[in-house]
mmCIF file of C-alpha atoms in Angstrom:
data_model
loop_
_atom_site.group_PDB
_atom_site.id
_atom_site.type_symbol
_atom_site.label_atom_id
_atom_site.label_comp_id
_atom_site.label_asym_id
_atom_site.label_seq_id
_atom_site.Cartn_x
_atom_site.Cartn_y
_atom_site.Cartn_z
ATOM 1 C CA UNK A 1 26.208 -111.786 14.137
ATOM 2 C CA UNK A 2 28.634 -111.822 11.367
ATOM 3 C CA UNK A 3 30.700 -108.558 11.448
ATOM 4 C CA UNK A 4 29.444 -107.652 14.907
ATOM 5 C CA UNK A 5 32.090 -106.512 17.402
ATOM 6 C CA UNK A 6 31.071 -107.255 20.979
ATOM 7 C CA UNK A 7 32.254 -104.748 23.605
ATOM 8 C CA UNK A 8 33.411 -106.381 26.881
ATOM 9 C CA UNK A 9 33.888 -104.083 29.925
ATOM 10 C CA UNK A 10 36.283 -105.444 32.500
ATOM 11 C CA UNK A 11 36.031 -104.177 36.102
ATOM 12 C CA UNK A 12 39.217 -105.409 37.905
ATOM 13 C CA UNK A 13 41.475 -103.452 40.224
ATOM 14 C CA UNK A 14 44.369 -105.897 40.290
ATOM 15 C CA UNK A 15 46.419 -105.738 37.110
ATOM 16 C CA UNK A 16 47.538 -109.299 37.426
ATOM 17 C CA UNK A 17 43.997 -110.600 37.618
ATOM 18 C CA UNK A 18 42.924 -108.310 34.837
ATOM 19 C CA UNK A 19 45.613 -109.985 32.629
ATOM 20 C CA UNK A 20 44.307 -113.446 33.361
ATOM 21 C CA UNK A 21 40.795 -112.294 32.484
ATOM 22 C CA UNK A 22 41.848 -110.755 29.313
ATOM 23 C CA UNK A 23 43.853 -113.892 28.369
ATOM 24 C CA UNK A 24 40.753 -116.096 28.793
ATOM 25 C CA UNK A 25 38.595 -113.599 26.955
ATOM 26 C CA UNK A 26 40.994 -113.875 23.925
ATOM 27 C CA UNK A 27 39.725 -117.399 23.606
ATOM 28 C CA UNK A 28 36.142 -116.202 22.775
ATOM 29 C CA UNK A 29 35.463 -117.120 19.219
ATOM 30 C CA UNK A 30 33.817 -113.867 18.511
ATOM 31 C CA UNK A 31 35.069 -110.388 17.519
ATOM 32 C CA UNK A 32 35.389 -108.429 20.661
ATOM 33 C CA UNK A 33 36.698 -105.190 21.940
ATOM 34 C CA UNK A 34 37.645 -104.887 25.645
ATOM 35 C CA UNK A 35 38.052 -101.992 27.972
ATOM 36 C CA UNK A 36 39.592 -102.414 31.486
ATOM 37 C CA UNK A 37 38.702 -100.216 34.449
ATOM 38 C CA UNK A 38 39.668 -100.393 38.081
ATOM 39 C CA UNK A 39 37.664 -97.840 39.915
ATOM 40 C CA UNK A 40 33.985 -96.894 40.376
ATOM 41 C CA UNK A 41 34.456 -93.564 38.721
ATOM 42 C CA UNK A 42 36.140 -95.181 35.655
ATOM 43 C CA UNK A 43 33.393 -97.796 35.580
ATOM 44 C CA UNK A 44 30.531 -95.355 35.488
ATOM 45 C CA UNK A 45 32.280 -93.368 32.767
ATOM 46 C CA UNK A 46 32.871 -96.503 30.718
ATOM 47 C CA UNK A 47 29.265 -97.539 30.981
ATOM 48 C CA UNK A 48 28.328 -94.229 29.236
ATOM 49 C CA UNK A 49 31.158 -93.937 26.781
ATOM 50 C CA UNK A 50 32.068 -97.546 25.913
ATOM 51 C CA UNK A 51 28.419 -98.857 26.014
ATOM 52 C CA UNK A 52 29.349 -102.495 26.750
ATOM 53 C CA UNK A 53 27.521 -105.555 25.536
ATOM 54 C CA UNK A 54 28.710 -107.487 28.678
ATOM 55 C CA UNK A 55 30.482 -106.685 31.969
ATOM 56 C CA UNK A 56 33.065 -108.961 33.566
ATOM 57 C CA UNK A 57 33.526 -107.697 37.113
ATOM 58 C CA UNK A 58 35.643 -108.568 40.126
ATOM 59 C CA UNK A 59 33.482 -109.230 43.221
ATOM 60 C CA UNK A 60 35.763 -107.282 45.532
ATOM 61 C CA UNK A 61 36.785 -103.904 43.907
ATOM 62 C CA UNK A 62 37.589 -101.424 46.686
ATOM 63 C CA UNK A 63 35.041 -98.859 47.405
ATOM 64 C CA UNK A 64 32.587 -100.641 45.036
ATOM 65 C CA UNK A 65 29.506 -102.402 46.220
ATOM 66 C CA UNK A 66 29.002 -105.023 43.446
ATOM 67 C CA UNK A 67 25.669 -106.189 44.827
ATOM 68 C CA UNK A 68 24.278 -102.624 44.799
ATOM 69 C CA UNK A 69 25.600 -102.102 41.243
ATOM 70 C CA UNK A 70 23.970 -105.391 40.005
ATOM 71 C CA UNK A 71 20.627 -104.363 41.523
ATOM 72 C CA UNK A 72 20.819 -100.943 40.011
ATOM 73 C CA UNK A 73 21.880 -102.279 36.679
ATOM 74 C CA UNK A 74 18.880 -104.575 36.496
ATOM 75 C CA UNK A 75 16.813 -101.309 36.630
ATOM 76 C CA UNK A 76 18.954 -99.077 34.591
ATOM 77 C CA UNK A 77 20.516 -101.407 32.054
ATOM 78 C CA UNK A 78 18.082 -104.405 31.830
ATOM 79 C CA UNK A 79 19.409 -107.126 29.604
ATOM 80 C CA UNK A 80 23.054 -106.313 30.164
ATOM 81 C CA UNK A 81 24.811 -109.485 31.220
ATOM 82 C CA UNK A 82 27.298 -109.499 34.019
ATOM 83 C CA UNK A 83 29.814 -112.239 34.860
ATOM 84 C CA UNK A 84 31.222 -111.872 38.383
ATOM 85 C CA UNK A 85 34.737 -113.323 39.109
ATOM 86 C CA UNK A 86 35.900 -113.783 42.613
ATOM 87 C CA UNK A 87 39.103 -114.974 44.378
ATOM 88 C CA UNK A 88 37.005 -115.955 47.347
ATOM 89 C CA UNK A 89 34.708 -118.191 45.353
ATOM 90 C CA UNK A 90 32.234 -118.716 48.182
ATOM 91 C CA UNK A 91 28.748 -120.223 47.519
ATOM 92 C CA UNK A 92 27.129 -117.376 49.627
ATOM 93 C CA UNK A 93 28.725 -114.706 47.358
ATOM 94 C CA UNK A 94 27.671 -116.590 44.258
ATOM 95 C CA UNK A 95 24.078 -116.965 45.420
ATOM 96 C CA UNK A 96 24.050 -113.138 46.451
ATOM 97 C CA UNK A 97 25.376 -112.165 43.046
ATOM 98 C CA UNK A 98 23.042 -114.376 41.002
ATOM 99 C CA UNK A 99 20.107 -113.267 43.060
ATOM 100 C CA UNK A 100 21.069 -109.489 42.547
ATOM 101 C CA UNK A 101 21.108 -109.932 38.826
ATOM 102 C CA UNK A 102 24.513 -111.470 37.633
ATOM 103 C CA UNK A 103 24.335 -113.838 34.770
ATOM 104 C CA UNK A 104 27.179 -115.991 35.970
ATOM 105 C CA UNK A 105 29.676 -116.268 38.717
ATOM 106 C CA UNK A 106 33.159 -117.803 38.441
ATOM 107 C CA UNK A 107 36.110 -118.388 40.728
ATOM 108 C CA UNK A 108 39.307 -116.817 39.659
ATOM 109 C CA UNK A 109 40.916 -120.085 40.564
ATOM 110 C CA UNK A 110 39.166 -121.648 37.649
ATOM 111 C CA UNK A 111 38.598 -119.111 34.889
ATOM 112 C CA UNK A 112 38.646 -121.802 32.092
ATOM 113 C CA UNK A 113 34.923 -121.414 31.829
ATOM 114 C CA UNK A 114 35.042 -117.625 31.338
ATOM 115 C CA UNK A 115 35.373 -117.640 27.569
ATOM 116 C CA UNK A 116 32.499 -120.167 27.000
ATOM 117 C CA UNK A 117 30.323 -118.305 29.515
ATOM 118 C CA UNK A 118 30.978 -114.887 27.946
ATOM 119 C CA UNK A 119 30.456 -116.315 24.301
ATOM 120 C CA UNK A 120 27.127 -117.917 25.380
ATOM 121 C CA UNK A 121 25.853 -114.759 27.008
ATOM 122 C CA UNK A 122 26.767 -112.598 23.996
ATOM 123 C CA UNK A 123 25.167 -115.100 21.588
ATOM 124 C CA UNK A 124 21.992 -115.133 23.640
ATOM 125 C CA UNK A 125 21.955 -111.358 23.727
ATOM 126 C CA UNK A 126 22.507 -111.026 20.007
ATOM 127 C CA UNK A 127 19.638 -113.554 19.420
ATOM 128 C CA UNK A 128 17.308 -111.624 21.650
ATOM 129 C CA UNK A 129 18.129 -108.451 19.829
ATOM 130 C CA UNK A 130 17.501 -110.025 16.442
ATOM 131 C CA UNK A 131 14.115 -111.331 17.593
ATOM 132 C CA UNK A 132 13.068 -107.948 19.210
ATOM 133 C CA UNK A 133 12.380 -106.134 15.831
ATOM 134 C CA UNK A 134 10.395 -108.974 14.569
ATOM 135 C CA UNK A 135 8.004 -108.980 17.516
ATOM 136 C CA UNK A 136 7.719 -105.200 17.226
ATOM 137 C CA UNK A 137 6.831 -105.497 13.515
ATOM 138 C CA UNK A 138 3.803 -107.728 13.886
ATOM 139 C CA UNK A 139 1.081 -105.917 12.142
ATOM 140 C CA UNK A 140 -2.262 -105.453 13.991
ATOM 141 C CA UNK A 141 -5.154 -107.421 12.587
ATOM 142 C CA UNK A 142 -7.613 -105.433 10.625
ATOM 143 C CA UNK A 143 -10.993 -104.920 12.370
ATOM 144 C CA UNK A 144 -13.949 -106.480 10.564
ATOM 145 C CA UNK A 145 -16.353 -104.026 8.966
ATOM 146 C CA UNK A 146 -19.086 -104.798 11.621
ATOM 147 C CA UNK A 147 -16.714 -104.358 14.564
ATOM 148 C CA UNK A 148 -17.801 -101.942 17.275
ATOM 149 C CA UNK A 149 -16.035 -98.624 17.429
ATOM 150 C CA UNK A 150 -12.946 -98.199 19.669
ATOM 151 C CA UNK A 151 -13.823 -96.557 22.887
ATOM 152 C CA UNK A 152 -12.574 -92.980 23.503
ATOM 153 C CA UNK A 153 -9.225 -92.706 25.263
ATOM 154 C CA UNK A 154 -11.018 -91.585 28.500
ATOM 155 C CA UNK A 155 -13.013 -94.795 28.582
ATOM 156 C CA UNK A 156 -9.847 -96.792 27.896
ATOM 157 C CA UNK A 157 -7.996 -95.193 30.781
ATOM 158 C CA UNK A 158 -10.885 -95.974 33.143
ATOM 159 C CA UNK A 159 -10.908 -99.644 32.192
ATOM 160 C CA UNK A 160 -8.609 -101.799 34.395
ATOM 161 C CA UNK A 161 -5.532 -103.102 32.677
ATOM 162 C CA UNK A 162 -5.223 -106.808 32.056
ATOM 163 C CA UNK A 163 -2.650 -108.436 34.240
ATOM 164 C CA UNK A 164 0.744 -109.003 32.494
ATOM 165 C CA UNK A 165 1.584 -112.553 31.776
ATOM 166 C CA UNK A 166 4.175 -114.048 34.015
ATOM 167 C CA UNK A 167 7.479 -114.894 32.458
ATOM 168 C CA UNK A 168 10.125 -117.418 33.180
ATOM 169 C CA UNK A 169 12.765 -115.354 31.262
ATOM 170 C CA UNK A 170 14.249 -113.998 34.587
ATOM 171 C CA UNK A 171 14.922 -117.390 35.725
ATOM 172 C CA UNK A 172 17.044 -118.571 32.804
ATOM 173 C CA UNK A 173 20.332 -117.110 34.059
ATOM 174 C CA UNK A 174 19.761 -118.692 37.543
ATOM 175 C CA UNK A 175 18.860 -122.122 35.990
ATOM 176 C CA UNK A 176 21.913 -121.923 33.714
ATOM 177 C CA UNK A 177 24.111 -121.185 36.691
ATOM 178 C CA UNK A 178 22.613 -123.982 38.721
ATOM 179 C CA UNK A 179 23.074 -126.483 35.999
ATOM 180 C CA UNK A 180 26.700 -125.480 35.331
ATOM 181 C CA UNK A 181 27.565 -125.606 38.995
ATOM 182 C CA UNK A 182 25.943 -128.975 39.638
ATOM 183 C CA UNK A 183 28.204 -131.971 39.001
ATOM 184 C CA UNK A 184 25.593 -134.467 40.221
ATOM 185 C CA UNK A 185 22.117 -135.332 39.060
ATOM 186 C CA UNK A 186 19.179 -132.894 39.123
ATOM 187 C CA UNK A 187 15.778 -134.495 39.073
ATOM 188 C CA UNK A 188 12.571 -132.686 38.171
ATOM 189 C CA UNK A 189 9.472 -133.816 39.877
ATOM 190 C CA UNK A 190 5.884 -132.603 39.869
ATOM 191 C CA UNK A 191 3.916 -131.625 43.104
ATOM 192 C CA UNK A 192 3.109 -135.378 43.785
ATOM 193 C CA UNK A 193 6.779 -136.307 43.472
ATOM 194 C CA UNK A 194 6.560 -138.002 40.042
ATOM 195 C CA UNK A 195 9.500 -137.528 37.808
ATOM 196 C CA UNK A 196 9.008 -135.247 34.896
#
């Protein structure tokens, strides 16, 4: 991560709120470059040209459906973290955003957690990127001399595919948001009610 400059795209139509967000982002103890946009058109162009590592977006940008954007981004830009900030700060909006794919949701009334949230998400993204090449480099084991021949591609295509293993990776952002938003105790129990 040394020497890496992380690109942060800020989607905020209110200049005063954008200044507050940028002031908090200056506290991130990483090398960053920010770009601020205020409209849907500017945002779509910045996605292509700026190629952000993370997006910090206002929940209520005029003529911009943040929930639709989050859902589409999960398809088009998987792995791109989004932090949603909102002046409304309602629990329903937070749940909707997190369900649609946001990595975190913060109230503009309390942006003190923004720098830590962005730094954590950028570090996780960098760690995942560092691990990705290792998993792709794993050599295939050599077949023993008496191993049967590999079937022809037609036979392989006819064979049913093995089911993909289920992953909890998609739950991590929701779990993190739940833990951060819960000031009280969270107890984990098994199906019989025994504490884990």
